[in-house]
Tab-separated table of C-alpha atoms in Angstrom:
chain	number	residue	atom	x	y	z
W	44	MET	CA	0.000	0.000	0.000
W	45	SER	CA	1.594	3.275	-1.031
W	46	THR	CA	1.897	6.151	1.411
W	47	LYS	CA	2.206	9.840	0.685
W	48	SER	CA	5.460	11.602	1.328
W	49	HIS	CA	3.835	14.418	3.301
W	50	SER	CA	5.715	15.343	6.462
W	51	HIS	CA	2.692	14.426	8.522
W	52	ASN	CA	-0.933	13.428	8.537
W	53	HIS	CA	-3.200	15.645	10.602
W	54	VAL	CA	-5.868	13.925	12.670
W	55	PHE	CA	-8.786	15.614	14.471
W	56	PHE	CA	-10.616	14.246	17.514
W	57	LEU	CA	-14.008	15.238	18.874
W	58	SER	CA	-15.486	13.590	21.949
W	59	ASN	CA	-18.361	13.947	24.346
W	60	PRO	CA	-16.863	16.435	26.823
W	61	GLU	CA	-17.582	14.281	29.896
W	62	ILE	CA	-14.427	13.053	31.643
W	63	GLY	CA	-15.042	9.348	30.907
W	64	ASN	CA	-14.989	9.985	27.140
W	65	LEU	CA	-12.474	12.817	26.968
W	66	VAL	CA	-9.673	10.993	28.838
W	67	PRO	CA	-9.527	7.917	26.527
W	68	THR	CA	-9.804	10.199	23.469
W	69	VAL	CA	-6.718	12.139	24.586
W	70	GLN	CA	-4.888	8.885	25.380
W	71	PHE	CA	-5.732	7.524	21.920
W	72	ALA	CA	-4.491	10.734	20.250
W	73	GLN	CA	-1.276	10.512	22.257
W	74	ARG	CA	-0.752	6.913	21.219
W	75	LEU	CA	-1.108	7.811	17.540
W	76	LEU	CA	1.518	10.539	17.904
W	77	ASN	CA	3.900	8.243	19.779
W	78	HIS	CA	3.572	5.418	17.263
W	79	ARG	CA	6.032	6.968	14.842
W	80	PRO	CA	7.043	10.507	15.828
W	81	GLY	CA	6.521	12.968	13.001
W	82	LEU	CA	4.015	10.797	11.131
W	83	PHE	CA	0.944	12.424	12.692
W	84	SER	CA	-0.058	15.724	14.181
W	85	ALA	CA	-3.257	15.949	16.228
W	86	THR	CA	-5.914	18.439	17.246
W	87	VAL	CA	-8.388	17.589	20.004
W	88	PHE	CA	-11.496	19.778	20.056
W	89	ILE	CA	-12.636	20.798	23.527
W	90	ILE	CA	-16.364	21.468	23.898
W	91	PRO	CA	-17.050	23.771	26.860
W	92	LEU	CA	-19.340	22.172	29.412
W	93	PRO	CA	-20.659	24.214	32.344
W	94	GLN	CA	-20.919	22.691	35.841
W	95	ARG	CA	-17.963	20.369	35.273
W	96	PRO	CA	-15.067	21.585	37.450
W	97	LEU	CA	-13.316	18.189	37.154
W	98	VAL	CA	-13.409	18.339	33.340
W	99	ASN	CA	-12.172	21.933	33.387
W	100	THR	CA	-9.250	21.069	35.687
W	101	PHE	CA	-8.308	18.139	33.442
W	102	VAL	CA	-8.478	20.322	30.325
W	103	GLN	CA	-6.302	22.998	31.953
W	104	SER	CA	-3.641	20.365	32.684
W	105	LEU	CA	-3.470	19.072	29.103
W	106	PRO	CA	-1.065	21.537	27.428
W	107	ASN	CA	1.614	20.638	29.998
W	108	ALA	CA	0.788	16.931	30.204
W	109	VAL	CA	0.668	16.299	26.444
W	110	PRO	CA	2.415	19.260	24.779
W	111	ASN	CA	2.568	17.584	21.361
W	112	ILE	CA	-1.235	17.681	20.941
W	113	ARG	CA	-3.003	20.871	19.888
W	114	PHE	CA	-6.112	21.526	21.989
W	115	LEU	CA	-8.651	23.749	20.295
W	116	HIS	CA	-11.264	25.226	22.638
W	117	LEU	CA	-14.572	25.622	20.843
W	118	PRO	CA	-16.679	28.673	21.767
W	119	PRO	CA	-19.747	28.425	24.019
W	120	VAL	CA	-22.967	27.985	22.031
W	121	ASP	CA	-26.540	29.047	22.703
W	122	LEU	CA	-28.839	26.208	23.669
W	123	PRO	CA	-32.633	26.277	23.936
W	124	SER	CA	-34.155	27.636	27.136
W	125	PRO	CA	-34.100	25.188	30.101
W	126	ASP	CA	-37.769	24.236	29.631
W	127	GLN	CA	-37.034	23.226	26.009
W	128	LEU	CA	-33.762	21.423	26.709
W	129	PRO	CA	-33.768	17.621	26.553
W	130	SER	CA	-34.005	16.134	30.044
W	131	SER	CA	-31.442	13.431	29.212
W	132	GLU	CA	-27.691	13.897	29.323
W	133	ILE	CA	-27.307	12.232	25.937
W	134	GLY	CA	-29.820	14.669	24.415
W	135	HIS	CA	-28.063	17.614	26.015
W	136	ILE	CA	-24.614	16.500	24.788
W	137	SER	CA	-25.926	15.674	21.304
W	138	LEU	CA	-27.396	19.166	20.956
W	139	LEU	CA	-24.162	20.739	22.188
W	140	VAL	CA	-22.211	18.815	19.550
W	141	GLU	CA	-24.691	19.655	16.770
W	142	LYS	CA	-24.370	23.377	17.548
W	143	GLN	CA	-20.563	23.181	17.237
W	144	LYS	CA	-20.606	22.030	13.603
W	145	PRO	CA	-19.820	25.440	12.040
W	146	HIS	CA	-16.876	25.981	14.403
W	147	VAL	CA	-15.435	22.509	13.812
W	148	LYS	CA	-15.859	22.911	10.056
W	149	ARG	CA	-14.034	26.248	10.065
W	150	ALA	CA	-11.136	24.847	12.101
W	151	ILE	CA	-10.638	21.876	9.765
W	152	GLU	CA	-10.951	24.062	6.654
W	153	ASP	CA	-8.406	26.561	8.027
W	154	LEU	CA	-5.845	23.864	8.715
W	155	HIS	CA	-6.592	22.105	5.437
W	156	SER	CA	-5.977	25.252	3.371
W	157	ALA	CA	-2.840	26.166	5.363
W	158	GLU	CA	-1.330	22.719	4.835
W	159	SER	CA	-2.333	22.636	1.158
W	160	ASP	CA	-0.604	25.972	0.605
W	161	SER	CA	2.616	24.794	2.217
W	162	ASN	CA	2.313	21.171	0.983
W	163	SER	CA	3.361	20.161	4.498
W	164	GLY	CA	0.681	17.597	5.202
W	165	ARG	CA	-2.945	16.621	4.832
W	166	VAL	CA	-6.020	16.057	6.946
W	167	ALA	CA	-6.046	12.276	7.354
W	168	ALA	CA	-9.140	11.716	9.526
W	169	LEU	CA	-11.743	13.016	11.928
W	170	PHE	CA	-12.446	10.731	14.895
W	171	VAL	CA	-15.797	11.206	16.609
W	172	ASP	CA	-17.110	9.388	19.642
W	173	MET	CA	-20.378	7.554	20.227
W	174	PHE	CA	-22.519	10.692	20.763
W	175	CYS	CA	-20.803	12.990	18.215
W	176	THR	CA	-22.039	11.329	15.030
W	177	SER	CA	-23.725	14.472	13.683
W	178	MET	CA	-20.176	15.426	12.606
W	179	ILE	CA	-20.145	12.596	10.011
W	180	ASP	CA	-21.951	14.868	7.516
W	181	LEU	CA	-19.396	17.604	8.045
W	182	ALA	CA	-16.503	15.205	7.377
W	183	GLY	CA	-18.254	14.065	4.195
W	184	ASP	CA	-18.650	17.671	3.009
W	185	LEU	CA	-14.938	18.276	3.576
W	186	GLY	CA	-13.825	14.992	1.983
W	187	VAL	CA	-12.216	13.849	5.248
W	188	PRO	CA	-12.513	10.170	6.310
W	189	CYS	CA	-14.588	9.899	9.500
W	190	TYR	CA	-13.957	7.155	12.058
W	191	LEU	CA	-15.820	6.262	15.230
W	192	PHE	CA	-13.742	6.030	18.405
W	193	TYR	CA	-15.805	3.845	20.727
W	194	ALA	CA	-14.940	4.074	24.425
W	195	SER	CA	-17.440	1.365	25.479
W	196	PRO	CA	-17.201	-2.420	25.037
W	197	ALA	CA	-17.770	-4.390	21.850
W	198	THR	CA	-20.857	-5.998	23.423
W	199	PHE	CA	-22.532	-2.607	23.775
W	200	LEU	CA	-21.544	-1.581	20.255
W	201	GLY	CA	-23.231	-4.773	19.050
W	202	PHE	CA	-26.347	-3.881	21.030
W	203	MET	CA	-26.447	-0.348	19.572
W	204	LEU	CA	-26.073	-1.691	16.043
W	205	GLU	CA	-29.051	-4.009	16.651
W	206	LEU	CA	-31.217	-1.262	18.127
W	207	GLN	CA	-33.181	-0.581	14.923
W	208	VAL	CA	-34.126	-4.269	14.721
W	209	LEU	CA	-34.958	-4.441	18.431
W	210	ASP	CA	-37.043	-1.275	18.427
W	211	PRO	CA	-40.440	-2.969	17.772
W	212	GLN	CA	-39.785	-5.443	20.618
W	213	LEU	CA	-38.715	-2.681	22.961
W	214	SER	CA	-41.909	-0.749	22.298
W	215	SER	CA	-44.127	-3.664	23.321
W	216	ASP	CA	-45.478	-3.913	26.854
W	217	SER	CA	-44.215	-7.430	27.488
W	218	VAL	CA	-40.631	-6.519	28.282
W	219	THR	CA	-40.084	-9.450	30.608
W	220	HIS	CA	-38.252	-12.003	28.495
W	221	GLU	CA	-34.643	-12.287	27.384
W	222	LEU	CA	-33.013	-10.855	24.297
W	223	ARG	CA	-30.830	-12.755	21.882
W	224	LEU	CA	-28.113	-10.429	20.633
W	225	PRO	CA	-25.298	-11.347	18.237
W	226	SER	CA	-22.649	-9.737	20.454
W	227	PHE	CA	-23.595	-11.726	23.591
W	228	ALA	CA	-23.065	-15.481	23.885
W	229	ASN	CA	-25.789	-15.713	26.553
W	230	PRO	CA	-29.385	-14.437	26.430
W	231	LEU	CA	-29.499	-10.888	27.769
W	232	PRO	CA	-32.125	-10.157	30.443
W	233	TRP	CA	-34.322	-7.133	29.720
W	234	ASN	CA	-33.534	-5.651	33.118
W	235	VAL	CA	-29.879	-4.980	32.248
W	236	LEU	CA	-30.684	-2.685	29.324
W	237	PRO	CA	-29.888	1.030	29.834
W	238	THR	CA	-32.684	2.866	31.661
W	239	THR	CA	-33.092	5.238	28.694
W	240	VAL	CA	-33.834	2.262	26.434
W	241	LEU	CA	-35.843	0.261	28.956
W	242	LYS	CA	-38.179	3.152	29.761
W	243	ARG	CA	-37.947	4.764	26.311
W	244	ARG	CA	-36.994	8.038	27.913
W	245	ASP	CA	-36.227	11.322	26.191
W	246	GLY	CA	-32.718	10.113	25.230
W	247	TYR	CA	-33.939	6.957	23.467
W	248	SER	CA	-34.448	8.683	20.105
W	249	TRP	CA	-30.831	9.917	20.369
W	250	TYR	CA	-29.650	6.342	20.968
W	251	LEU	CA	-31.429	5.320	17.768
W	252	TYR	CA	-30.033	8.281	15.841
W	253	HIS	CA	-26.401	7.725	16.833
W	254	ALA	CA	-26.576	3.938	16.408
W	255	ARG	CA	-27.929	4.362	12.880
W	256	ARG	CA	-25.002	6.606	11.980
W	257	TYR	CA	-22.228	4.331	13.247
W	258	THR	CA	-22.383	2.355	10.014
W	259	GLU	CA	-21.703	5.511	7.957
W	260	THR	CA	-18.151	5.802	9.283
W	261	LYS	CA	-15.067	4.484	7.494
W	262	GLY	CA	-14.068	2.352	10.474
W	263	ILE	CA	-14.713	1.806	14.184
W	264	VAL	CA	-11.798	2.024	16.609
W	265	ILE	CA	-12.855	0.382	19.835
W	266	ASN	CA	-11.334	0.455	23.306
W	267	THR	CA	-11.175	-3.280	23.876
W	268	PHE	CA	-8.942	-6.192	22.897
W	269	ARG	CA	-9.473	-9.458	21.131
W	270	GLU	CA	-8.615	-11.681	24.100
W	271	LEU	CA	-11.129	-9.906	26.349
W	272	GLU	CA	-14.154	-9.846	24.010
W	273	PRO	CA	-13.514	-12.476	21.312
W	274	TYR	CA	-17.181	-13.447	20.915
W	275	ALA	CA	-18.465	-9.887	20.561
W	276	LEU	CA	-15.673	-8.857	18.171
W	277	ASP	CA	-16.272	-11.907	15.970
W	278	SER	CA	-19.990	-11.038	15.813
W	279	LEU	CA	-19.142	-7.493	14.678
W	280	ARG	CA	-16.867	-8.798	11.920
W	281	LYS	CA	-19.668	-11.004	10.611
W	282	SER	CA	-22.263	-8.243	10.757
W	283	GLY	CA	-21.039	-6.210	7.810
W	284	VAL	CA	-20.397	-3.039	9.804
W	285	PRO	CA	-17.387	-0.868	8.918
W	286	LYS	CA	-14.007	-2.354	9.714
W	287	VAL	CA	-13.422	-2.706	13.478
W	288	PHE	CA	-10.025	-1.929	15.020
W	289	PRO	CA	-9.780	-3.218	18.632
W	290	ILE	CA	-6.760	-1.305	19.992
W	291	GLY	CA	-7.355	-1.392	23.770
W	292	PRO	CA	-6.828	-1.131	26.564
W	293	VAL	CA	-6.570	2.645	26.067
W	294	ILE	CA	-6.236	3.855	29.656
W	295	ASP	CA	-4.554	6.701	31.479
W	296	ILE	CA	-2.144	4.718	33.650
W	297	ASN	CA	-1.141	7.801	35.653
W	298	GLY	CA	-4.742	8.844	36.212
W	299	PRO	CA	-5.871	12.163	37.671
W	300	ALA	CA	-3.350	12.055	40.525
W	301	GLN	CA	-1.032	14.256	38.463
W	302	TRP	CA	-3.570	17.017	37.779
W	303	HIS	CA	-6.355	16.816	40.372
W	304	PRO	CA	-6.346	19.685	42.893
W	305	GLU	CA	-7.090	17.452	45.907
W	306	ARG	CA	-3.420	16.702	46.512
W	307	ALA	CA	-3.694	16.489	50.320
W	308	GLN	CA	-6.483	13.921	50.088
W	309	TYR	CA	-4.418	11.900	47.596
W	310	GLU	CA	-1.408	11.848	49.958
W	311	ARG	CA	-3.602	10.872	52.924
W	312	VAL	CA	-5.187	7.957	51.051
W	313	LEU	CA	-1.837	6.622	49.798
W	314	LYS	CA	-0.263	6.912	53.228
W	315	TRP	CA	-3.143	4.899	54.696
W	316	LEU	CA	-2.843	2.226	51.962
W	317	ASP	CA	0.918	1.966	52.533
W	318	ASN	CA	0.167	0.726	56.050
W	319	GLN	CA	-2.199	-2.076	54.972
W	320	PRO	CA	-1.205	-5.695	54.163
W	321	ALA	CA	-1.043	-6.805	50.513
W	322	SER	CA	-4.403	-7.498	48.818
W	323	SER	CA	-6.301	-6.876	52.067
W	324	VAL	CA	-8.371	-3.789	51.165
W	325	VAL	CA	-11.679	-3.662	49.310
W	326	PHE	CA	-11.998	-0.402	47.378
W	327	LEU	CA	-15.483	1.069	46.803
W	328	CYS	CA	-15.886	3.750	44.134
W	329	PHE	CA	-18.893	4.603	41.968
W	330	GLY	CA	-17.327	6.930	39.399
W	331	SER	CA	-17.283	10.696	38.941
W	332	MET	CA	-20.798	11.039	37.523
W	333	ARG	CA	-23.065	9.411	40.105
W	334	SER	CA	-23.534	8.941	43.838
W	335	LEU	CA	-25.871	6.954	46.085
W	336	THR	CA	-28.762	8.036	48.311
W	337	GLY	CA	-28.519	8.359	52.098
W	338	PRO	CA	-30.474	5.127	52.830
W	339	GLN	CA	-28.241	3.213	50.372
W	340	VAL	CA	-25.079	4.633	51.942
W	341	ARG	CA	-26.235	3.376	55.351
W	342	GLU	CA	-26.850	-0.149	53.997
W	343	ILE	CA	-23.308	-0.192	52.554
W	344	ALA	CA	-21.872	0.933	55.897
W	345	VAL	CA	-23.644	-1.837	57.805
W	346	GLY	CA	-22.631	-4.449	55.195
W	347	LEU	CA	-18.988	-3.354	55.257
W	348	GLU	CA	-18.857	-3.472	59.023
W	349	ARG	CA	-20.342	-6.983	59.068
W	350	ALA	CA	-18.036	-8.249	56.301
W	351	GLY	CA	-15.037	-7.372	58.470
W	352	TYR	CA	-12.570	-6.587	55.674
W	353	ARG	CA	-10.393	-3.518	55.472
W	354	PHE	CA	-11.969	-0.975	53.167
W	355	LEU	CA	-11.339	2.291	51.339
W	356	TRP	CA	-14.614	3.975	50.383
W	357	THR	CA	-14.887	7.093	48.243
W	358	LEU	CA	-18.213	8.533	49.347
W	359	ARG	CA	-19.685	11.525	47.537
W	360	GLU	CA	-22.748	13.697	47.885
W	361	PRO	CA	-25.523	13.594	45.234
W	362	PRO	CA	-25.520	16.464	42.694
W	363	LYS	CA	-27.469	19.627	43.485
W	364	SER	CA	-28.933	19.997	39.976
W	365	LYS	CA	-30.299	17.763	37.191
W	366	LEU	CA	-27.177	17.815	35.028
W	367	GLY	CA	-24.752	18.395	37.912
W	368	ILE	CA	-22.214	15.914	39.266
W	369	PRO	CA	-21.481	14.668	42.803
W	370	SER	CA	-19.336	16.648	45.232
W	371	ASP	CA	-17.462	15.764	48.422
W	372	TYR	CA	-19.350	15.727	51.735
W	373	VAL	CA	-18.410	18.415	54.236
W	374	ASN	CA	-19.300	16.025	57.052
W	375	PHE	CA	-19.634	12.238	56.619
W	376	ASP	CA	-21.525	11.911	59.917
W	377	GLU	CA	-24.617	13.396	58.287
W	378	VAL	CA	-25.006	10.358	56.047
W	379	LEU	CA	-23.248	7.449	57.825
W	380	PRO	CA	-24.735	5.452	60.734
W	381	ARG	CA	-24.026	6.874	64.176
W	382	GLY	CA	-20.598	5.802	65.444
W	383	PHE	CA	-19.603	4.056	62.169
W	384	LEU	CA	-16.420	6.066	61.638
W	385	GLU	CA	-15.267	5.497	65.228
W	386	ARG	CA	-16.016	1.749	65.172
W	387	THR	CA	-14.229	1.196	61.849
W	388	SER	CA	-11.322	3.615	62.318
W	389	GLY	CA	-8.827	0.754	62.629
W	390	MET	CA	-9.974	-1.094	59.511
W	391	GLY	CA	-11.360	1.422	57.051
W	392	LEU	CA	-11.027	4.858	55.534
W	393	VAL	CA	-13.922	6.906	54.169
W	394	CYS	CA	-12.875	9.766	51.887
W	395	GLY	CA	-14.204	12.043	49.147
W	396	TRP	CA	-12.632	12.053	45.708
W	397	ALA	CA	-9.644	9.703	45.357
W	398	PRO	CA	-7.378	8.794	42.392
W	399	GLN	CA	-8.963	5.512	41.279
W	400	VAL	CA	-6.256	4.204	38.959
W	401	THR	CA	-3.496	4.955	41.499
W	402	ILE	CA	-5.457	3.084	44.167
W	403	LEU	CA	-6.070	0.074	41.887
W	404	ALA	CA	-2.315	-0.050	41.238
W	405	HIS	CA	-1.542	-0.224	44.976
W	406	GLN	CA	-0.521	-3.635	46.291
W	407	ALA	CA	-2.806	-3.288	49.346
W	408	VAL	CA	-5.963	-3.331	47.183
W	409	GLY	CA	-7.474	-6.790	46.722
W	410	GLY	CA	-10.953	-6.048	45.356
W	411	PHE	CA	-13.000	-3.299	43.738
W	412	VAL	CA	-16.732	-2.630	44.251
W	413	SER	CA	-17.423	-0.716	41.037
W	414	HIS	CA	-20.167	0.932	38.994
W	415	CYS	CA	-18.725	-0.944	35.994
W	416	GLY	CA	-17.952	1.990	33.747
W	417	TRP	CA	-15.822	0.605	30.920
W	418	ASN	CA	-12.758	2.697	31.808
W	419	SER	CA	-12.939	1.373	35.373
W	420	ILE	CA	-13.224	-2.221	34.153
W	421	LEU	CA	-10.174	-1.857	31.897
W	422	GLU	CA	-8.178	-0.227	34.720
W	423	SER	CA	-9.099	-2.999	37.168
W	424	LEU	CA	-8.090	-5.718	34.681
W	425	TRP	CA	-4.814	-3.907	33.884
W	426	HIS	CA	-3.946	-4.011	37.582
W	427	GLY	CA	-5.381	-7.494	38.206
W	428	VAL	CA	-7.999	-6.376	40.756
W	429	PRO	CA	-11.282	-8.355	40.642
W	430	ILE	CA	-14.579	-6.423	40.538
W	431	ALA	CA	-17.834	-6.796	42.432
W	432	THR	CA	-20.513	-5.317	40.177
W	433	TRP	CA	-22.753	-2.435	41.236
W	434	PRO	CA	-23.878	-0.711	38.014
W	435	ILE	CA	-25.753	2.588	38.205
W	436	PHE	CA	-26.537	4.111	34.790
W	437	ALA	CA	-25.858	4.182	31.017
W	438	GLU	CA	-24.578	0.797	29.743
W	439	GLN	CA	-23.137	-0.216	33.123
W	440	GLN	CA	-25.776	-2.918	33.781
W	441	MET	CA	-24.822	-4.563	30.481
W	442	ASN	CA	-21.127	-4.244	31.363
W	443	ALA	CA	-21.806	-5.898	34.723
W	444	PHE	CA	-23.677	-8.753	33.007
W	445	GLU	CA	-20.774	-9.204	30.598
W	446	MET	CA	-18.197	-9.285	33.396
W	447	VAL	CA	-20.089	-11.828	35.512
W	448	GLU	CA	-22.102	-13.993	33.097
W	449	GLU	CA	-20.171	-13.751	29.819
W	450	LEU	CA	-16.536	-13.519	30.913
W	451	GLY	CA	-16.430	-14.814	34.515
W	452	LEU	CA	-14.234	-11.846	35.473
W	453	GLY	CA	-16.520	-10.338	38.118
W	454	VAL	CA	-18.465	-11.176	41.274
W	455	LYS	CA	-22.115	-10.122	41.460
W	456	ILE	CA	-23.510	-7.724	44.002
W	457	ARG	CA	-26.173	-6.599	41.538
W	458	LEU	CA	-26.442	-6.691	37.753
W	459	ASP	CA	-29.617	-4.645	37.426
W	460	TYR	CA	-29.297	-1.915	40.051
W	461	ARG	CA	-30.103	1.569	38.786
W	462	GLU	CA	-30.696	4.984	40.291
W	463	GLY	CA	-33.898	5.133	42.266
W	464	SER	CA	-34.388	1.346	42.277
W	465	ASN	CA	-34.629	-0.984	45.267
W	466	LEU	CA	-31.905	-0.699	47.885
W	467	VAL	CA	-29.034	-3.154	47.893
W	468	LEU	CA	-29.382	-4.428	51.439
W	469	ALA	CA	-26.576	-4.755	53.969
W	470	GLU	CA	-26.573	-8.561	53.708
W	471	GLU	CA	-26.052	-8.343	49.916
W	472	VAL	CA	-23.144	-5.958	50.437
W	473	GLU	CA	-21.658	-8.248	53.091
W	474	LYS	CA	-21.959	-11.339	50.872
W	475	GLY	CA	-20.603	-9.525	47.794
W	476	VAL	CA	-17.541	-8.236	49.670
W	477	LYS	CA	-16.830	-11.666	51.182
W	478	ASP	CA	-17.162	-13.394	47.779
W	479	LEU	CA	-14.919	-10.761	46.197
W	480	MET	CA	-12.182	-10.932	48.814
W	481	GLU	CA	-11.866	-14.738	48.991
W	482	VAL	CA	-8.186	-15.485	48.511
W	483	ASP	CA	-8.452	-18.389	46.110
W	484	ASN	CA	-11.639	-17.848	44.153
W	485	GLU	CA	-11.759	-18.658	40.437
W	486	VAL	CA	-12.565	-15.071	39.424
W	487	ARG	CA	-9.404	-13.806	41.131
W	488	GLU	CA	-7.275	-16.292	39.154
W	489	LYS	CA	-8.932	-15.370	35.844
W	490	VAL	CA	-8.436	-11.652	36.513
W	491	LYS	CA	-4.738	-12.257	37.265
W	492	ARG	CA	-4.344	-13.988	33.908
W	493	MET	CA	-6.243	-11.189	32.141
W	494	ARG	CA	-3.855	-8.676	33.738
W	495	GLU	CA	-0.955	-10.287	31.861
W	496	THR	CA	-2.983	-10.600	28.659
W	497	SER	CA	-4.066	-6.939	28.711
W	498	ARG	CA	-0.404	-5.899	28.796
W	499	MET	CA	0.803	-8.409	26.201
W	500	THR	CA	-1.806	-7.300	23.679
W	501	LEU	CA	-0.099	-3.885	23.462
W	502	MET	CA	3.368	-5.360	22.911
W	503	GLU	CA	5.070	-5.666	19.531
W	504	ASN	CA	3.208	-8.750	18.277
W	505	GLY	CA	0.116	-8.329	20.440
W	506	SER	CA	-3.341	-8.357	18.855
W	507	SER	CA	-4.135	-4.718	19.720
W	508	GLN	CA	-0.765	-3.531	18.465
W	509	GLU	CA	-1.349	-5.335	15.158
W	510	SER	CA	-4.792	-3.780	14.899
W	511	PHE	CA	-3.285	-0.370	15.690
W	512	ARG	CA	-0.683	-0.794	12.935
W	513	ALA	CA	-3.439	-1.671	10.457
W	514	LEU	CA	-5.255	1.528	11.448
W	515	VAL	CA	-2.090	3.617	10.997
W	516	GLU	CA	-1.546	2.075	7.567
W	517	GLU	CA	-5.078	2.950	6.560
W	518	LEU	CA	-4.792	6.526	7.853
W	519	THR	CA	-1.555	7.155	5.962
W	520	ALA	CA	-2.499	5.367	2.718
W	521	THR	CA	-2.936	7.344	-0.475
W	522	ARG	CA	-6.539	8.326	-1.073
W	523	ASN	CA	-7.910	8.695	-4.558
């Protein structure tokens, strides 16, 4: 395959501005630049998102952390009045992205004309993420290949691609049976579908819209690896969708510890972990986007105390507004059972925000009670820490099902928990923690093996590295 002799190929990236999508997008861009220095240059578009101090802090750190990437801050855009705004996050984000089209188009055109004039390079691709597909039209207008960068698992991509076919079933009242999906080896229970799909909420039409557009891209780069999701990836290859490039795990190994402002908290947590025996601590963390209600927090506290294991629990207060995110409690006593902190002071630590990936890398951590966001799953496998599943929103219930029922890499606390649903009782928490922390359980052994596999797949002859090379070859190939 012939390649052009341009000095570089310019690649643009546009992602949902939430932290869970933006971080892997930046990591992917960095990996492209590091593959063969000088071959690519990269611009990552930054969509401004109000009420997201964590995102803003991360974005501010980027020019120093990854100086070889150009970060282009898009201007704020006018959205409809609050009473006309979609109530779903996906609807809100999708509208934000749609409104940015003229600005993104201008930026690509400006660079395209500058590079054409100097004959110094060409625009090789625009990568969009799962909720930015309205940009596919723009790429087509500009004659730029458009790829999907998918930061969720192959199983969920398979589900999204089947959504048009499933739609009539989903609209019926008898949503009590199981679904047969090509990307899952086992029948999928209805109750692990995303809430937006299950209840056909405001965001459901956006799910359908984006899923329909995935097939219009030139290829799908997915944050997974062949050895982790062989069944799902095989099903995608047979389905006739655009070429799939599994290049994962794409994770930020350093995590937010290097840029997050809560440095004192970070030091306190690490100092505490340094004093705990190897693999003795269960770590509880439910992600940056969600938190649990007061009654649920109290059930967890009772369950942890009964289980008797050392624990590190990042406990955060529910958001103050509909599209807000959790914040740290000023006083944990207002939500925890009376005397809990005193009784558990020798065995546990309750804190606010903490650097998840740094904690998972610590030798004292032996288990992870997780919301099953895909980034968290990949980080836990990279560090060989088994998960107990406690999904909350988005595709996390499906991720939890995959981890426990499809792959045998997780222990079940719940597969179908969601915000506002029945409480997970103290006895369920106690049992889940005990099952998770058993020294010689089968899940622990499988996760240890997957730790080695996840690292080998990125090495010279690893499956993800081969897939990555194929992507690079396609991006740099001569286009007619």
